mmCIF file with all atom_site columns, C-alpha atoms in Angstrom:
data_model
loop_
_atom_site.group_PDB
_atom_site.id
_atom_site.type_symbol
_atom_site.label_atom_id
_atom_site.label_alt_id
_atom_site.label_comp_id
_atom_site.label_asym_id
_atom_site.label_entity_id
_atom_site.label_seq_id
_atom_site.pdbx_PDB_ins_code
_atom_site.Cartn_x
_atom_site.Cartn_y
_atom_site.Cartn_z
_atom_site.occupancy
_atom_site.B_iso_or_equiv
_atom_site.pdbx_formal_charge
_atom_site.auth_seq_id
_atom_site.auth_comp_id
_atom_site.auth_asym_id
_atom_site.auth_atom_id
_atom_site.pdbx_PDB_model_num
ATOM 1   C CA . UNK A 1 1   ? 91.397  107.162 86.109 1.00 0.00 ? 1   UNK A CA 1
ATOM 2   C CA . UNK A 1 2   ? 91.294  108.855 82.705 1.00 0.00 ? 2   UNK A CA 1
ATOM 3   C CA . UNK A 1 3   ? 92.385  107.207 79.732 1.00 0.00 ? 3   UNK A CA 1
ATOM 4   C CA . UNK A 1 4   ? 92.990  108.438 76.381 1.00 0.00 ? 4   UNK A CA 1
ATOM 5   C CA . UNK A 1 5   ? 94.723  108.104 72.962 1.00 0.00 ? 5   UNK A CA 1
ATOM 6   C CA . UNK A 1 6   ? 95.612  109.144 69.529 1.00 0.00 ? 6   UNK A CA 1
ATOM 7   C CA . UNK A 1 7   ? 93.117  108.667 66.615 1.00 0.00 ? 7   UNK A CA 1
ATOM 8   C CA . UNK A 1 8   ? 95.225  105.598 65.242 1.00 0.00 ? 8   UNK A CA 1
ATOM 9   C CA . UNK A 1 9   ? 96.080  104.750 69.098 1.00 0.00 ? 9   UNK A CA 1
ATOM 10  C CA . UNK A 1 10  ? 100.021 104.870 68.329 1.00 0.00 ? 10  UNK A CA 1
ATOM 11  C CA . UNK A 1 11  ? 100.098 107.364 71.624 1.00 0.00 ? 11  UNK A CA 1
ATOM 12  C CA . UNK A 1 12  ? 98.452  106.205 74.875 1.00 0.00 ? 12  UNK A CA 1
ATOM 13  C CA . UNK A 1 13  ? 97.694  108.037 77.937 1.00 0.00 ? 13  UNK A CA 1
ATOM 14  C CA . UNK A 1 14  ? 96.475  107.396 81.578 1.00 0.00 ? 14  UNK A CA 1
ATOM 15  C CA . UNK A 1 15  ? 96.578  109.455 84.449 1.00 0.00 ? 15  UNK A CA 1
ATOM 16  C CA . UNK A 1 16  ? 95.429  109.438 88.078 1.00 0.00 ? 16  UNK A CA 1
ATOM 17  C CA . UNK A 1 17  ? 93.326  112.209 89.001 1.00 0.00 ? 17  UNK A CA 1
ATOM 18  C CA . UNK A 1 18  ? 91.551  113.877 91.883 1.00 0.00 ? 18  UNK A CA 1
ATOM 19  C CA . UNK A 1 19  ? 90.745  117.543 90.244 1.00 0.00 ? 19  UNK A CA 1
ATOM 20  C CA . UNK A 1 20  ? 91.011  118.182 86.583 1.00 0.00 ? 20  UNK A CA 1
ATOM 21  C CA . UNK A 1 21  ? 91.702  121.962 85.650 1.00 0.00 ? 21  UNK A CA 1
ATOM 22  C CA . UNK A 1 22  ? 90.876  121.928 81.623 1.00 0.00 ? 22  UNK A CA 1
ATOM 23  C CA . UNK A 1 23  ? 91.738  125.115 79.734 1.00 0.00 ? 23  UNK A CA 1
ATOM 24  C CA . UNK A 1 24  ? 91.200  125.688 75.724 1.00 0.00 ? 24  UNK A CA 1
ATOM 25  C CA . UNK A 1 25  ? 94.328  126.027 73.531 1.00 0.00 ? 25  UNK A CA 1
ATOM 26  C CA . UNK A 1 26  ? 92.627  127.825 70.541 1.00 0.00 ? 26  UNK A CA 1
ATOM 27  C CA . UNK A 1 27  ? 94.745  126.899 67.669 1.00 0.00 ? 27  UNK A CA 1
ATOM 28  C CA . UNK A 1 28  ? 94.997  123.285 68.390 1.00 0.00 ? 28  UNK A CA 1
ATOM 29  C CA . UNK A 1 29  ? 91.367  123.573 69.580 1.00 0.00 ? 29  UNK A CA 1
ATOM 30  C CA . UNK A 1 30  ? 92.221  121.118 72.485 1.00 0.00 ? 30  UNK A CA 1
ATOM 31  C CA . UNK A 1 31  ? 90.813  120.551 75.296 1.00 0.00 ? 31  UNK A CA 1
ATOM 32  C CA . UNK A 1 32  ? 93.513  120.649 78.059 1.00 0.00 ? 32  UNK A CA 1
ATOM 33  C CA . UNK A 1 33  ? 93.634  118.831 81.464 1.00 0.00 ? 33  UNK A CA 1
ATOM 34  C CA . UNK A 1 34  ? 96.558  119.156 83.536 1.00 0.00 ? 34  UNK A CA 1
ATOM 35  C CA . UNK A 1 35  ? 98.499  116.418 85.851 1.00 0.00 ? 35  UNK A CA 1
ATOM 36  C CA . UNK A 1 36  ? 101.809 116.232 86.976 1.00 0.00 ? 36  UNK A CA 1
ATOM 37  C CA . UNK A 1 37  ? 104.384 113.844 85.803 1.00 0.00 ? 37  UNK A CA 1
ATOM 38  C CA . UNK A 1 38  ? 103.991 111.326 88.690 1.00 0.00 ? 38  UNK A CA 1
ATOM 39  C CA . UNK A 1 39  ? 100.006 111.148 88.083 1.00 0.00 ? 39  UNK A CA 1
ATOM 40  C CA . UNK A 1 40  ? 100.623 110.338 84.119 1.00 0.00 ? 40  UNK A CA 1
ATOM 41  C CA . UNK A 1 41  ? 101.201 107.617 82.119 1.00 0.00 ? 41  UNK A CA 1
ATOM 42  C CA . UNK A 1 42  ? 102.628 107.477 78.404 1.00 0.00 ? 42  UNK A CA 1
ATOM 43  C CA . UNK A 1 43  ? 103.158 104.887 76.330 1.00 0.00 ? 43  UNK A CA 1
ATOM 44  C CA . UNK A 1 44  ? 104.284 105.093 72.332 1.00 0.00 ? 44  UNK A CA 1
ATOM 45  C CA . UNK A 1 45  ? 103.520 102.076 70.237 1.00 0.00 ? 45  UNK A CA 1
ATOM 46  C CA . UNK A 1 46  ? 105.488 101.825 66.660 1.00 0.00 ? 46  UNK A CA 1
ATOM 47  C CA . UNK A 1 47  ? 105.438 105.069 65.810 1.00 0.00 ? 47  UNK A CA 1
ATOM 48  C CA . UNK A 1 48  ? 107.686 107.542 67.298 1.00 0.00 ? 48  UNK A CA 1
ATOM 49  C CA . UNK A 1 49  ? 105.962 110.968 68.661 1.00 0.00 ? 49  UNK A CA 1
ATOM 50  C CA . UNK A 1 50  ? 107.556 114.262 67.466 1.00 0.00 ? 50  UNK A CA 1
ATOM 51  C CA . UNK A 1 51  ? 108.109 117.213 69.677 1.00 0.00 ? 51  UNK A CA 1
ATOM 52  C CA . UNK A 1 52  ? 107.422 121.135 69.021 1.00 0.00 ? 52  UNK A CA 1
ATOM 53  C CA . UNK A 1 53  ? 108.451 124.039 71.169 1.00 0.00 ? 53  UNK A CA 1
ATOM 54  C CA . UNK A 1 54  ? 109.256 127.776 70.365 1.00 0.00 ? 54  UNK A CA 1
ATOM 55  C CA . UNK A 1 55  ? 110.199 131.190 71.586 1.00 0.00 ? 55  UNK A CA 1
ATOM 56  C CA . UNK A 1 56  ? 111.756 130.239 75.096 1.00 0.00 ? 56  UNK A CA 1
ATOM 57  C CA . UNK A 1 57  ? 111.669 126.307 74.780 1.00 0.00 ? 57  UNK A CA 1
ATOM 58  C CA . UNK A 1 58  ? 109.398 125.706 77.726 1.00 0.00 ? 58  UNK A CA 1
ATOM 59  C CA . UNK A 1 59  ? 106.463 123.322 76.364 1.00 0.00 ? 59  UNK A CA 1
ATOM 60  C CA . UNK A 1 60  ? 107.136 120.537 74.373 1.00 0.00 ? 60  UNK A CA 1
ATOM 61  C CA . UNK A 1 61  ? 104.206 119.917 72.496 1.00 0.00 ? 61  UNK A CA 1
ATOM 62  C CA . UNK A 1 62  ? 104.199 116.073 71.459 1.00 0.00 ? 62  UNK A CA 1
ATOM 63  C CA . UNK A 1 63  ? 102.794 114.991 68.309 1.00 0.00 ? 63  UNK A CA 1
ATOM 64  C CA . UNK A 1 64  ? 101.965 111.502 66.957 1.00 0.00 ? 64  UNK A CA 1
ATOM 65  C CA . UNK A 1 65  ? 104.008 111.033 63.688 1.00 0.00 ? 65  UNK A CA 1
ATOM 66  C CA . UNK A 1 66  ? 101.316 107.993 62.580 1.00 0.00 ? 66  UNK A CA 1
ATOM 67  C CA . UNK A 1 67  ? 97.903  109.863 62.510 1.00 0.00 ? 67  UNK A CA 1
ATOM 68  C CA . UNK A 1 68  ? 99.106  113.718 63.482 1.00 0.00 ? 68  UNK A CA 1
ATOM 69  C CA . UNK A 1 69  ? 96.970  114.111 66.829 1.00 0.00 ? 69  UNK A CA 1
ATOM 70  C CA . UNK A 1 70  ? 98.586  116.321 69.069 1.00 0.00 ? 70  UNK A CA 1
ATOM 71  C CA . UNK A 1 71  ? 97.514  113.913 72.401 1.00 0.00 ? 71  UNK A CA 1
ATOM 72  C CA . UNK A 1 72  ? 99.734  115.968 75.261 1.00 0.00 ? 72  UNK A CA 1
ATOM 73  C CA . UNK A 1 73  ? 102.191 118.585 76.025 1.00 0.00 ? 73  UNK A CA 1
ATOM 74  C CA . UNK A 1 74  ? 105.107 118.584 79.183 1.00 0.00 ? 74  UNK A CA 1
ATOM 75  C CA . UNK A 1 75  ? 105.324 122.035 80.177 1.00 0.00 ? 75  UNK A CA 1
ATOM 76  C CA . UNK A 1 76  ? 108.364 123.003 83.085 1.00 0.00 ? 76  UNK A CA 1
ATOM 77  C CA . UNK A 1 77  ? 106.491 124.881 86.148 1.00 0.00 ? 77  UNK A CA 1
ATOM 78  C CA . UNK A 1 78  ? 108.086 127.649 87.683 1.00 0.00 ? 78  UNK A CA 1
ATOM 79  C CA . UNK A 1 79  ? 109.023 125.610 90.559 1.00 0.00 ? 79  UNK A CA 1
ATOM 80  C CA . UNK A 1 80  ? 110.912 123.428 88.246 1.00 0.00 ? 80  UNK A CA 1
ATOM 81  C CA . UNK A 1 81  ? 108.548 120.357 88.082 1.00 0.00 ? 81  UNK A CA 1
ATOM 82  C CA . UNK A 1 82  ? 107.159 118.761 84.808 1.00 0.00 ? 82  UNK A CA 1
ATOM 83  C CA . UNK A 1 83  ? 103.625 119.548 84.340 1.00 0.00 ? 83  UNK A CA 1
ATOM 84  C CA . UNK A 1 84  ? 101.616 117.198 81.798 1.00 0.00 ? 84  UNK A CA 1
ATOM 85  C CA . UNK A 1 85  ? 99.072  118.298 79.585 1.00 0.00 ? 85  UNK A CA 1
ATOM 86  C CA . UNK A 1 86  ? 96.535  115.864 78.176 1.00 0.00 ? 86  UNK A CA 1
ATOM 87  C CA . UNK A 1 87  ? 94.689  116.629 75.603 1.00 0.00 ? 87  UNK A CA 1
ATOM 88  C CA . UNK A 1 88  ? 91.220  115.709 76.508 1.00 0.00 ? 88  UNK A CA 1
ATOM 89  C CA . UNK A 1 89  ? 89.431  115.769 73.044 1.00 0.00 ? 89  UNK A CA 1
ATOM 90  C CA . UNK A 1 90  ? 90.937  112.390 72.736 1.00 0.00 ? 90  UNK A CA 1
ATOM 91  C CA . UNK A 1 91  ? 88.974  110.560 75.464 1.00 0.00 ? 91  UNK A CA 1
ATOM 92  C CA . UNK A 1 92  ? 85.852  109.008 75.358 1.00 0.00 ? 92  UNK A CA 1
ATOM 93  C CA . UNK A 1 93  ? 83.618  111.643 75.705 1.00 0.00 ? 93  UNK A CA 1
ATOM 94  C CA . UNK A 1 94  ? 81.905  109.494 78.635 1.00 0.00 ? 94  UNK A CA 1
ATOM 95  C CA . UNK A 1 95  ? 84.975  110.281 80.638 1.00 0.00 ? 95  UNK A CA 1
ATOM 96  C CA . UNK A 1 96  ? 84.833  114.496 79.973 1.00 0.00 ? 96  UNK A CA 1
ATOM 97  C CA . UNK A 1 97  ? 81.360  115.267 79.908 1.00 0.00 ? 97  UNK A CA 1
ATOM 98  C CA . UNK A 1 98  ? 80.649  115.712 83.637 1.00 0.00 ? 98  UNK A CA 1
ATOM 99  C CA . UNK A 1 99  ? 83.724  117.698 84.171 1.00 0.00 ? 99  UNK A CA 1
ATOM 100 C CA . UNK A 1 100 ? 83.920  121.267 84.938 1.00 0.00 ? 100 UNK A CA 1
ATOM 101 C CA . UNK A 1 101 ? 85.947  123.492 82.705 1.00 0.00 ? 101 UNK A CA 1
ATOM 102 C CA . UNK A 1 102 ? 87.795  126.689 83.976 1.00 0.00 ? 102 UNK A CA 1
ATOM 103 C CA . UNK A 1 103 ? 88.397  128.671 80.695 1.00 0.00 ? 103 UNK A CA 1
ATOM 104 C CA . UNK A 1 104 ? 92.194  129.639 80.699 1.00 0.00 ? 104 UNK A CA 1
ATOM 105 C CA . UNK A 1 105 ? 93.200  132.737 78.519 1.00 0.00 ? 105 UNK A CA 1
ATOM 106 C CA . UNK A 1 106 ? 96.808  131.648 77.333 1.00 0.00 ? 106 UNK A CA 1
ATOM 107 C CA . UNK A 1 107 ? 97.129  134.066 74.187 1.00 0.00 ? 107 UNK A CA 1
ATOM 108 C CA . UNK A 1 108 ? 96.707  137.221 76.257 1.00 0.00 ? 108 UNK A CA 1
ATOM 109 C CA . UNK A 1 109 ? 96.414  137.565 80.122 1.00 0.00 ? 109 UNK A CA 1
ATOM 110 C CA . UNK A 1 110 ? 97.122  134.169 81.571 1.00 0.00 ? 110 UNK A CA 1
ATOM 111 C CA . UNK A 1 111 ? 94.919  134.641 83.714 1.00 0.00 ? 111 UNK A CA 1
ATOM 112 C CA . UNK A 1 112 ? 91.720  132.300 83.995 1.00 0.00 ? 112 UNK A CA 1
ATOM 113 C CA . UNK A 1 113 ? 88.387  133.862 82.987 1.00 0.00 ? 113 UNK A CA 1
ATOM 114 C CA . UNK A 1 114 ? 85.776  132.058 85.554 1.00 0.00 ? 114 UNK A CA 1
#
């Protein structure tokens, strides 16, 4: 299970994995591992979570409105399924360390680089 949250712990995540596929978003410098919707978890304590998208509306990037950590992202998959994006900086780092990373260029080529 991996569990994570915000930096004032307003936004909570847990999800159910089996293989983590982590890619770096440069500007946000997060570290992202994807699940779908069904393996995730959300919860929002007192403080509502605000939402950012742009160009053709397809990730909703979710942002906690208490502390400003940018915990997770739903993205819509070309088959039509949510895809959830958890940002993995805000985990214990116990629970990231032994994990491989596949380095994911999503400025340029989409393509992964390893």
């Amino acid at each position: 299970m991996f569990q994570e949250q915000c930096h004032c712990g307003n936004v909570q995540l847990i999800a159910q994995y089996q293989n983590i596929d982590r890619s770096i978003y440069h500007k946000l410098g997060a570290l992202w591992a994807y699940f779908t919707e069904d393996e995730t978890q959300v919860t929002v304590g007192k403080h509502p979570i605000k939402r950012y998208s742009w160009d053709k509306k397809e990730i909703d990037f979710h942002h906690c409105t208490h502390c400003g950590c940018t915990p997770h992202y739903i993205s819509t998959t070309q088959d039509g399924k949510k895809r959830v994006a958890i940002n993995a900086r805000m985990a214990p780092i116990e629970q990231t360390e032994n994990i491989p990373v596949r380095l994911f260029d999503g400025a340029k080529s989409w393509q992964y680089l390893n």
